[in-house]
Coordinates of C-alpha atoms in Angstrom, one line a residue:
Chain A
X505 CA 13.1 24.5 20.4
X506 CA 11.2 25.8 23.3
X507 CA 12.8 28.4 25.6
X508 CA 15.3 27.2 28.2
X509 CA 13.7 26.4 31.5
X510 CA 10.4 25.2 30.1
X511 CA 11.5 21.6 30.0
X512 CA 13.8 19.4 32.0
X513 CA 16.5 18.4 29.5
X514 CA 15.1 14.9 29.1
X515 CA 14.7 15.4 25.4
X516 CA 18.4 16.5 25.0
X517 CA 19.4 13.4 26.9
X518 CA 17.2 11.2 24.7
X519 CA 18.7 12.7 21.6
X520 CA 22.3 12.3 22.9
X521 CA 22.2 8.9 24.5
X522 CA 18.8 7.4 24.2
X523 CA 17.8 4.0 22.8
X524 CA 15.3 3.9 20.0
X525 CA 13.9 0.6 18.8
X526 CA 12.0 0.3 15.5
X527 CA 10.0 -2.9 15.1
X528 CA 9.4 -3.5 11.4
X529 CA 12.2 -3.0 8.9
X530 CA 10.3 -2.0 5.7
X531 CA 9.3 1.3 4.2
X532 CA 7.9 3.0 7.3
X533 CA 10.6 1.7 9.6
X534 CA 13.5 2.7 7.3
X535 CA 12.1 6.2 6.6
X536 CA 11.4 6.8 10.3
X537 CA 15.0 5.8 11.2
X538 CA 16.4 8.2 8.5
X539 CA 14.3 11.1 9.9
X540 CA 15.5 10.4 13.4
X541 CA 19.1 10.7 12.3
X542 CA 18.2 13.8 10.3
X543 CA 16.8 15.3 13.4
X544 CA 20.0 14.8 15.2
X545 CA 19.4 11.6 17.2
X546 CA 22.8 10.4 18.2
X547 CA 21.8 7.5 20.5
X548 CA 21.5 3.8 19.6
X549 CA 19.1 2.8 16.9
X550 CA 17.9 -0.8 16.5
X551 CA 15.8 -2.0 13.6
X552 CA 14.0 -5.4 13.9
X553 CA 12.5 -7.1 10.9
X554 CA 11.1 -10.6 10.5
X555 CA 12.2 -10.8 6.9
X556 CA 15.9 -11.6 6.3
X557 CA 16.2 -8.7 3.9
X558 CA 17.1 -5.0 4.2
X559 CA 14.1 -2.8 3.5
X560 CA 12.8 -3.2 0.0
X561 CA 10.0 -1.7 -2.1
X562 CA 6.8 -3.7 -2.5
X563 CA 4.8 -1.9 -5.3
X564 CA 7.1 -3.3 -8.1
X565 CA 6.4 -6.9 -6.9
X566 CA 3.0 -7.0 -8.5
X567 CA 4.0 -5.0 -11.6
X568 CA 7.6 -4.9 -12.9
X569 CA 8.6 -8.1 -11.2
X570 CA 5.7 -10.2 -12.4
X571 CA 6.2 -8.9 -15.9
X572 CA 9.8 -10.1 -15.7
X573 CA 11.1 -6.5 -16.2
X574 CA 12.8 -6.4 -12.7
X575 CA 14.1 -9.0 -10.4
X576 CA 12.5 -9.5 -7.0
X577 CA 15.8 -9.3 -5.1
X578 CA 16.7 -6.0 -6.8
X579 CA 14.0 -3.8 -5.2
X580 CA 15.9 -2.6 -2.2
X581 CA 14.9 0.8 -1.2
X582 CA 17.3 3.7 -1.8
X583 CA 18.5 5.3 1.4
X584 CA 18.1 9.0 2.0
X585 CA 21.1 8.9 4.4
X586 CA 23.2 6.6 6.4
X587 CA 21.4 5.6 9.7
X588 CA 24.1 3.7 11.6
X589 CA 21.7 1.2 13.0
X590 CA 21.9 -2.2 14.6
X591 CA 19.9 -4.4 12.2
X592 CA 18.2 -7.5 13.6
X593 CA 16.9 -9.1 10.4
X594 CA 15.2 -12.4 10.0
X595 CA 14.1 -12.2 13.7
X596 CA 10.4 -11.5 14.5
X597 CA 9.5 -9.5 17.6
X598 CA 7.4 -11.8 19.8
X599 CA 6.4 -9.7 22.8
X600 CA 6.4 -6.3 24.4
X601 CA 6.8 -5.5 28.1
X602 CA 5.6 -1.9 28.4
X603 CA 6.5 -1.5 32.0
X604 CA 10.1 -2.7 31.6
X605 CA 10.3 -1.1 28.1
X606 CA 11.5 -4.2 26.5
X607 CA 10.9 -5.9 23.2
X608 CA 11.2 -9.7 23.1
X609 CA 12.6 -11.4 20.0
X610 CA 11.9 -14.8 18.5
X611 CA 15.5 -15.9 19.2
X612 CA 15.1 -15.3 22.9
X613 CA 16.9 -11.9 22.9
X614 CA 15.4 -8.9 24.6
X615 CA 16.0 -5.3 23.5
X616 CA 15.4 -2.3 25.8
X617 CA 14.2 1.0 24.6
X618 CA 13.5 4.5 25.6
X619 CA 11.3 5.1 22.6
X620 CA 9.7 2.4 20.5
X621 CA 8.3 2.7 17.0
X622 CA 6.0 -0.1 15.8
X623 CA 5.8 -0.4 12.0
X624 CA 5.1 -4.1 11.6
X625 CA 2.7 -3.6 8.7
X626 CA 0.5 -6.3 7.4
X627 CA 0.8 -9.7 5.8
X628 CA -1.2 -11.3 3.0
X629 CA -4.3 -13.0 4.3
X630 CA -3.7 -16.7 3.7
X631 CA -6.2 -19.2 2.1
X632 CA -8.5 -20.1 5.0
X633 CA -7.9 -23.9 4.6
X634 CA -4.2 -24.4 5.5
X635 CA -4.0 -27.8 3.7
X636 CA -5.3 -26.4 0.5
X637 CA -3.2 -23.3 0.9
X638 CA -0.1 -25.5 1.1
X639 CA -0.7 -27.1 -2.3
X640 CA 2.1 -26.5 -4.8
X641 CA 1.1 -23.8 -7.2
X642 CA -0.9 -21.8 -4.6
X643 CA 0.5 -18.3 -3.9
X644 CA -0.1 -15.2 -2.0
X645 CA 1.8 -11.9 -2.9
X646 CA 3.2 -9.7 -0.3
X647 CA 7.0 -10.4 0.1
X648 CA 10.0 -10.6 -2.2
X649 CA 10.0 -14.4 -1.8
X650 CA 6.3 -14.6 -2.8
X651 CA 6.9 -12.5 -5.9
X652 CA 9.9 -14.6 -6.9
X653 CA 8.0 -17.8 -6.6
X654 CA 5.0 -16.5 -8.5
X655 CA 7.1 -15.0 -11.2
X656 CA 8.8 -18.4 -11.7
X657 CA 5.4 -20.1 -11.8
X658 CA 4.1 -17.7 -14.4
X659 CA 7.3 -18.0 -16.5
X660 CA 6.7 -21.7 -16.7
X661 CA 3.6 -21.0 -18.8
X662 CA 0.7 -22.5 -16.8
X663 CA -2.4 -23.4 -18.9
X664 CA -4.5 -21.2 -16.6
X665 CA -4.0 -19.0 -13.6
X666 CA -6.8 -18.4 -11.1
X667 CA -6.7 -15.1 -9.1
X668 CA -9.0 -15.2 -6.0
X669 CA -10.0 -11.6 -5.2
X670 CA -10.1 -8.6 -7.5
X671 CA -8.8 -5.8 -5.3
X672 CA -5.9 -3.8 -6.5
X673 CA -3.3 -6.5 -6.0
X674 CA -5.5 -9.2 -7.6
X675 CA -6.3 -7.0 -10.6
X676 CA -2.6 -6.1 -11.1
X677 CA -1.7 -9.8 -11.0
X678 CA -4.4 -10.6 -13.6
X679 CA -3.1 -7.7 -15.7
X680 CA 0.4 -9.1 -15.6
X681 CA -0.8 -12.6 -16.5
X682 CA -2.6 -11.3 -19.6
X683 CA 0.4 -9.3 -20.6
X684 CA 2.4 -12.5 -20.5
X685 CA -0.2 -14.1 -22.7
X686 CA -1.5 -16.4 -20.0
X687 CA -5.2 -17.5 -19.6
X688 CA -6.5 -16.1 -16.3
X689 CA -9.7 -16.4 -14.4
X690 CA -10.5 -13.9 -11.6
X691 CA -13.0 -14.9 -9.0
X692 CA -14.5 -12.0 -7.0
X693 CA -17.1 -12.2 -4.3
X694 CA -18.3 -8.6 -4.8
X695 CA -20.2 -7.3 -7.8
X696 CA -17.1 -5.9 -9.6
X697 CA -13.3 -5.5 -9.2
X698 CA -12.2 -2.6 -6.9
X699 CA -15.7 -2.2 -5.7
X700 CA -14.7 -1.9 -2.0
X701 CA -12.1 0.8 -2.8
X702 CA -13.8 2.8 -5.5
X703 CA -17.5 1.8 -5.5
X704 CA -19.8 0.2 -8.1
X705 CA -19.7 3.0 -10.7
X706 CA -15.9 2.8 -11.1
X707 CA -16.1 -1.0 -10.4
X708 CA -18.1 -1.4 -13.6
X709 CA -15.3 0.3 -15.6
X710 CA -12.8 -2.0 -13.9
X711 CA -14.8 -5.0 -14.9
X712 CA -14.9 -3.9 -18.5
X713 CA -11.1 -3.4 -18.4
X714 CA -10.7 -7.0 -17.2
X715 CA -13.0 -8.5 -19.9
X716 CA -11.6 -6.4 -22.8
X717 CA -8.2 -7.6 -21.9
X718 CA -9.3 -11.2 -22.1
X719 CA -9.7 -12.0 -18.4
X720 CA -12.4 -14.5 -17.5
X721 CA -13.9 -12.5 -14.7
X722 CA -16.5 -14.1 -12.5
X723 CA -18.2 -11.8 -10.0
X724 CA -20.6 -12.6 -7.2
X725 CA -18.9 -15.9 -6.6
X726 CA -16.6 -17.4 -4.0
X727 CA -14.0 -20.1 -4.3
X728 CA -15.2 -22.7 -1.9
X729 CA -12.3 -25.2 -2.1
X730 CA -9.1 -25.9 -3.9
X731 CA -8.3 -29.4 -5.2
X732 CA -4.9 -31.0 -5.5
X733 CA -3.6 -33.9 -7.5
X734 CA -1.9 -36.9 -5.8
X735 CA 1.5 -35.2 -6.0
X736 CA 0.2 -32.2 -4.0
X737 CA -0.1 -29.8 -6.9
X738 CA -3.2 -27.6 -7.2
X739 CA -5.3 -28.8 -10.0
X740 CA -8.7 -27.1 -9.8
X741 CA -10.9 -24.8 -7.8
X742 CA -14.6 -25.2 -6.9
X743 CA -16.8 -22.2 -6.9
X744 CA -20.0 -21.3 -5.0
X745 CA -22.0 -21.3 -8.2
X746 CA -21.2 -25.0 -8.7
X747 CA -18.6 -24.5 -11.4
X748 CA -15.1 -25.8 -11.4
X749 CA -12.0 -24.1 -12.8
X750 CA -9.0 -26.0 -13.7
X751 CA -5.9 -24.0 -12.9
X752 CA -2.2 -24.8 -12.4
X753 CA -1.5 -21.6 -10.5
X754 CA -3.8 -20.1 -7.9
X755 CA -3.1 -16.6 -6.4
X756 CA -4.9 -15.9 -3.2
X757 CA -5.4 -12.1 -3.1
X758 CA -7.8 -11.6 -0.3
X759 CA -6.4 -8.5 1.3
X760 CA -4.1 -8.3 4.4
X761 CA -4.0 -9.0 8.1
X762 CA -2.3 -6.7 10.6
X763 CA 0.8 -8.0 12.3
X764 CA -0.3 -7.3 15.8
X765 CA -0.4 -10.8 17.4
X766 CA 3.0 -10.3 19.0
X767 CA 1.4 -7.6 21.1
X768 CA -1.3 -9.8 22.6
X769 CA -1.4 -9.4 26.3
X770 CA 1.0 -6.5 26.3
X771 CA -1.6 -3.9 27.3
X772 CA -1.2 -1.9 24.0
X773 CA -4.3 -1.1 22.1
X774 CA -3.5 -3.6 19.3
X775 CA -5.8 -6.0 17.5
X776 CA -6.9 -7.3 14.2
X777 CA -7.8 -3.8 13.0
X778 CA -4.3 -2.5 13.8
X779 CA -2.9 -0.3 16.5
X780 CA -4.8 2.8 17.4
X781 CA -2.8 5.9 17.9
X782 CA -3.5 9.6 18.2
X783 CA -2.9 12.1 15.4
X784 CA 0.7 12.4 16.6
X785 CA 1.3 8.7 16.1
X786 CA 1.4 7.9 19.8
X787 CA -0.1 4.5 20.5
X788 CA -3.1 4.0 22.8
X789 CA -3.1 1.4 25.4
X790 CA -6.1 -0.9 25.9
X791 CA -7.5 1.6 28.5
X792 CA -7.7 4.2 25.8
X793 CA -4.8 6.2 27.4
X794 CA -2.2 7.5 25.0
X795 CA 1.4 6.3 25.7
X796 CA 4.4 8.6 25.8
X797 CA 7.1 6.3 24.5
X798 CA 5.4 4.1 21.9
X799 CA 4.7 5.3 18.4
X800 CA 3.1 3.6 15.4
X801 CA 3.4 4.2 11.6
X802 CA 2.5 2.7 8.3
X803 CA 0.0 -0.1 7.4
X804 CA -0.4 -1.3 11.0
X805 CA -1.5 2.2 12.4
X806 CA -5.0 3.6 12.8
X807 CA -5.1 7.3 13.4
X808 CA -7.7 10.0 13.5
X809 CA -7.7 12.4 10.6
X810 CA -9.1 15.9 11.3
X811 CA -10.0 16.4 7.6
X812 CA -12.2 13.4 7.6
X813 CA -14.3 14.0 10.8
X814 CA -11.5 12.7 13.0
X815 CA -12.3 9.1 11.8
X816 CA -9.7 6.6 12.6
X817 CA -8.2 5.8 9.2
X818 CA -6.2 2.6 8.5
X819 CA -4.4 3.2 5.2
X820 CA -2.4 0.5 3.4
X821 CA -0.8 3.2 1.2
X822 CA 2.8 3.5 0.2
X823 CA 2.7 7.3 0.7
X824 CA 1.0 7.0 4.1
X825 CA 3.9 4.8 5.3
X826 CA 6.4 7.4 4.2
X827 CA 4.6 10.4 5.6
X828 CA 3.5 8.8 8.9
X829 CA 6.9 7.5 9.6
X830 CA 8.3 11.0 9.1
X831 CA 5.7 12.5 11.5
X832 CA 6.2 9.7 14.1
X833 CA 10.0 10.2 14.1
X834 CA 9.6 14.0 14.3
X835 CA 7.2 13.8 17.3
X836 CA 9.3 11.2 19.1
X837 CA 12.2 13.7 19.2
X838 CA 10.1 16.8 19.9
X839 CA 8.8 18.7 22.9
X840 CA 5.0 18.3 23.1
X841 CA 4.5 21.9 21.8
X842 CA 6.5 21.1 18.7
X843 CA 4.6 17.9 17.7
X844 CA 2.8 17.7 14.4
X845 CA -0.4 15.9 13.5
X846 CA -0.3 13.3 10.7
X847 CA -2.5 15.2 8.2
X848 CA -1.4 13.6 5.0
X849 CA -4.2 13.4 2.5
X850 CA -4.6 9.8 1.5
X851 CA -3.3 9.0 -2.0
X852 CA -2.5 5.9 -3.9
X853 CA -1.9 4.6 -7.4
X854 CA -2.4 1.4 -9.3
X855 CA -1.2 0.4 -12.7
X856 CA -3.3 -2.3 -14.5
X857 CA -4.2 -3.2 -18.1
X858 CA -2.1 -0.3 -19.2
X859 CA -4.2 2.2 -17.3
X860 CA -2.9 4.5 -14.6
X861 CA -5.4 4.6 -11.7
X862 CA -4.8 7.3 -9.1
X863 CA -6.8 8.6 -6.2
X864 CA -6.7 11.2 -3.4
X865 CA -9.0 11.5 -0.4
X866 CA -11.1 8.7 1.0
X867 CA -13.4 7.3 -1.7
X868 CA -15.3 4.8 0.5
X869 CA -16.6 7.8 2.6
X870 CA -18.3 9.0 -0.6
X871 CA -22.0 8.5 -1.1
X872 CA -22.2 10.1 -4.5
X873 CA -19.9 10.3 -7.5
X874 CA -19.7 12.7 -10.5
X875 CA -17.6 12.2 -13.6
X876 CA -16.1 15.7 -13.7
X877 CA -13.8 15.3 -16.7
X878 CA -13.5 12.9 -19.6
X879 CA -15.8 9.9 -19.8
X880 CA -16.1 6.4 -18.4
X881 CA -16.4 5.0 -21.9
X882 CA -13.0 6.4 -22.9
X883 CA -11.3 5.1 -19.8
X884 CA -9.8 8.5 -19.3
X885 CA -11.6 10.5 -16.7
X886 CA -11.6 12.2 -13.4
X887 CA -14.4 11.5 -10.9
X888 CA -15.2 13.3 -7.7
X889 CA -16.8 11.7 -4.7
X890 CA -19.2 13.6 -2.5
X891 CA -20.1 13.2 1.2
X892 CA -22.7 15.4 2.8
X893 CA -22.3 18.2 0.3
X894 CA -18.5 18.1 0.4
X895 CA -15.9 16.9 -2.0
X896 CA -14.3 14.0 -0.1
X897 CA -12.2 12.1 -2.7
X898 CA -11.3 11.9 -6.4
X899 CA -10.1 9.2 -8.7
X900 CA -8.5 9.5 -12.1
X901 CA -8.0 7.0 -14.9
X902 CA -5.2 8.1 -17.1
X903 CA -5.8 11.7 -16.1
X904 CA -3.5 12.2 -13.1
X905 CA -2.4 15.7 -13.8
X906 CA -5.7 16.9 -12.5
X907 CA -5.3 15.1 -9.2
X908 CA -3.4 17.9 -7.4
X909 CA -6.3 20.2 -8.2
X910 CA -8.7 17.9 -6.5
X911 CA -6.4 17.3 -3.6
X912 CA -6.4 21.0 -3.0
X913 CA -10.2 21.1 -3.3
X914 CA -10.5 18.3 -0.7
X915 CA -8.1 20.1 1.7
X916 CA -10.3 23.2 1.4
X917 CA -13.5 21.2 2.0
X918 CA -14.9 22.4 -1.3
X919 CA -18.6 21.8 -1.9
X920 CA -20.1 18.8 -3.8
X921 CA -21.4 18.8 -6.5
X922 CA -18.3 20.9 -7.5
X923 CA -19.0 24.5 -8.4
X924 CA -16.3 24.8 -11.0
X925 CA -17.3 24.2 -14.6
X926 CA -14.9 22.1 -16.6
X927 CA -14.0 22.4 -20.3
X928 CA -15.4 19.0 -21.0
X929 CA -18.8 18.3 -22.6
X930 CA -19.2 15.5 -20.1
X931 CA -20.9 12.7 -21.9
X932 CA -21.7 11.1 -18.6
X933 CA -23.8 14.1 -17.6
X934 CA -23.5 16.7 -14.8
X935 CA -25.7 15.0 -12.2
X936 CA -24.1 13.1 -9.4
X937 CA -24.9 9.3 -9.2
X938 CA -24.9 7.1 -6.1
X939 CA -21.3 6.0 -5.7
X940 CA -22.6 2.5 -5.1
X941 CA -20.3 1.2 -2.4
X942 CA -21.2 -2.1 -0.8
X943 CA -23.2 -1.6 2.4
X944 CA -20.7 -2.6 5.1
X945 CA -23.5 -3.8 7.3
X946 CA -24.6 -6.5 4.8
X947 CA -22.2 -9.4 4.6
X948 CA -21.3 -10.2 1.0
X949 CA -20.1 -13.6 2.0
X950 CA -20.6 -16.3 4.5
X951 CA -22.9 -19.2 4.3
X952 CA -26.7 -18.7 4.7
X953 CA -29.4 -21.1 5.6
X954 CA -32.8 -20.8 3.9
X955 CA -35.9 -22.6 5.1
X956 CA -38.8 -23.7 2.9
X957 CA -42.1 -25.6 3.4
X958 CA -44.9 -25.0 5.9
X959 CA -45.8 -28.2 7.7
X960 CA -43.1 -29.7 10.0
X961 CA -42.9 -32.7 7.7
X962 CA -42.1 -30.5 4.7
X963 CA -39.7 -28.2 6.4
X964 CA -36.5 -28.1 4.4
X965 CA -33.3 -26.4 5.2
X966 CA -31.1 -25.4 2.3
X967 CA -27.5 -24.5 2.9
X968 CA -26.0 -21.9 0.5
X969 CA -22.2 -21.5 0.8
X970 CA -21.9 -17.8 0.2
X971 CA -23.6 -16.1 -2.7
Chain B
X1367 CA 22.4 2.3 -7.9
X1368 CA 19.1 2.1 -6.3
X1369 CA 16.1 4.2 -7.1
X1370 CA 12.5 4.6 -6.2
X1371 CA 9.9 6.8 -7.9
X1372 CA 7.1 8.3 -5.7
X1373 CA 4.3 7.4 -8.1
X1374 CA 1.8 9.5 -6.1
X1375 CA 3.9 12.4 -7.2
X1376 CA 4.6 11.2 -10.8
X1377 CA 2.4 12.9 -13.4
X1378 CA 3.6 11.0 -16.4
X1379 CA 5.7 13.7 -18.1
X1380 CA 8.0 10.9 -19.3
X1381 CA 11.1 12.9 -19.2
X1382 CA 12.9 10.0 -17.4
X1383 CA 11.8 7.6 -20.2
X1384 CA 13.3 9.9 -22.8
X1385 CA 16.5 10.4 -20.9
X1386 CA 17.1 7.0 -19.5
X1387 CA 15.1 4.6 -21.7
X1388 CA 16.9 1.5 -20.4
X1389 CA 15.8 2.2 -16.8
X1390 CA 12.4 4.0 -17.2
X1391 CA 9.6 3.1 -19.6
X1392 CA 6.0 4.4 -20.0
X1393 CA 3.4 1.6 -19.8
X1394 CA 0.3 2.8 -21.6
X1395 CA -0.3 6.6 -21.7
X1396 CA 0.5 7.4 -18.1
X1397 CA 1.9 4.5 -16.0
X1398 CA 5.6 4.3 -15.4
X1399 CA 7.6 1.1 -15.0
X1400 CA 11.2 1.3 -13.9
X1401 CA 14.1 -0.8 -12.9
X1402 CA 14.6 -0.2 -9.1
X1403 CA 18.2 -1.3 -9.3
X1404 CA 19.7 0.3 -12.4
X1405 CA 23.0 -0.8 -13.9
X1406 CA 25.9 1.5 -12.9
X1407 CA 26.5 2.0 -16.7
X1408 CA 23.2 3.9 -16.7
X1409 CA 24.4 6.4 -14.1
X1410 CA 24.7 9.5 -16.2
X1411 CA 21.4 8.9 -17.9
X1412 CA 19.6 8.3 -14.6
X1413 CA 21.2 11.5 -13.1
X1414 CA 19.8 13.4 -16.0
X1415 CA 16.4 11.8 -15.5
X1416 CA 16.4 12.7 -11.8
X1417 CA 17.3 16.3 -12.6
X1418 CA 14.8 16.6 -15.4
X1419 CA 11.7 15.2 -13.5
X1420 CA 9.3 18.2 -13.4
X1421 CA 7.8 16.9 -10.1
X1422 CA 11.0 15.7 -8.6
X1423 CA 9.6 12.2 -8.0
X1424 CA 12.8 10.2 -8.3
X1425 CA 14.8 9.3 -5.2
X1426 CA 18.2 8.0 -6.1
X1427 CA 20.8 6.5 -3.9
X1428 CA 24.4 6.4 -5.2
X1429 CA 26.4 3.7 -3.4
X1430 CA 30.2 3.8 -2.9
X1431 CA 30.6 1.5 -5.9
X1432 CA 28.7 3.9 -8.0
X1433 CA 30.7 6.8 -6.7
X1434 CA 33.9 5.2 -8.1
X1435 CA 34.9 7.0 -11.3
X1436 CA 32.0 9.4 -10.8
X1437 CA 32.2 12.5 -12.9
X1438 CA 30.0 15.0 -11.2
X1439 CA 29.1 14.0 -7.7
X1440 CA 27.3 17.3 -7.0
X1441 CA 24.7 16.4 -9.6
X1442 CA 23.1 14.2 -7.0
X1443 CA 22.8 16.8 -4.3
X1444 CA 19.2 17.4 -3.4
X1445 CA 17.9 15.0 -6.1
X1446 CA 14.5 13.9 -5.0
X1447 CA 15.3 14.7 -1.4
X1448 CA 11.8 15.8 -0.7
X1449 CA 10.5 12.6 -2.3
X1450 CA 7.3 11.6 -0.6
X1451 CA 8.1 13.5 2.5
X1452 CA 5.9 15.9 4.5
X1453 CA 3.4 17.3 2.1

């Protein structure tokens, strides 16, 4: 604490009898609430969540649960401590009045706050055509209910499953399908699975993993429409290359959308890219002024990271939700001199096709990649990403014990190519390669129009629905 | 008995899979799969797994039901308390 007389006692009052409201009752919301109580907050604590369940863990939903090793309703998060909170579950927040410090709820209630934490996270991006998306047998995977429905559909033994999108979730779902002995097709509009997260060099390895495990992987294609039978069940999907895939189960795995619509018109700096906040998790309003009483954490937050050029990072990582919630809760109950920046080094894991993929740092910032240990062919390696002569990220496939070493190197802004020599003979060579990330300025999708012919009579317009 | 493993922290030492094989299982060389809501009958094994994890990646919550006829409650103290926290 700061010395007596340097502050007005407002913080003590807040800790003693303040009202803290947390919107979002999942991993970040729960962990923040626990930290608040740990820090001695004795006032009233309200947790608002749109799902009717107490906070549960999502990573198992695309792994253990789909394999049938765990039940979707048995993934409730363990508590670090009792939080003595007023839970408002199954009720979405629908609005925010920043001047009156009130959150509006879907059931007409209003909850007043002295400090607000927004941890509303993301939701699965739905299939763009609502009619097709509503067909029986079409799923997304984000919630407990999604996982339960999909698990049941897989257990019924469909003749073929189609997974649309080969990011981490899509790849994990495809892996679970193969493990259950189901035929599965994966349609990805990029050149390889995981290409957006890890680049083309690693994406090529991921593509091999899919194919070796019997996945019918189609890259560079888009699903243009889903077709149902007269009873409203999905029957087939049509692809941009003109082919048709018959599938009884379709999983739409096209990433996530930020849950910020409820903040529209509130004056908070919230939009489709999330909610911008400073390094101390305080939200910006639309004027770019930081608020004193509204904090954000988890998937919905975008905050500047000093280690990565103060870029605003938006991280959908489990570990980010935990660490950022902790920082937000700490700062909410601290004098300004005692606040901490959110400096967690990004880290995530994925388990697919029996391989453990882990990463630290920000791979998409990398322009070059070097396989530093092991080899791509073995599927057991460590790779370092370089950006402007600096080690910026690392990824391991079944080699995770090396990751803390790279994390420390990234934190110390070690040079790239790395100066350390490893014990490996490095069949992949010691020269960095282009990391081969898709150019974000070139759309990989969307329809194009091409013109042909010279004379006005010959002019022909050809419509290409995506690539 | 609820548990969560911070898999950023996990390094695949597989001590948990040896000590509580009905709750934790290795999947391939390095991935860990576990049952997030373990059967109370597994309590002793899980406590051993929590204590044996070299990177303290397992966070366990013992509910009141679990506490009933618990032999050594202090075995839980501090177990995984830093799990995923400020690093």
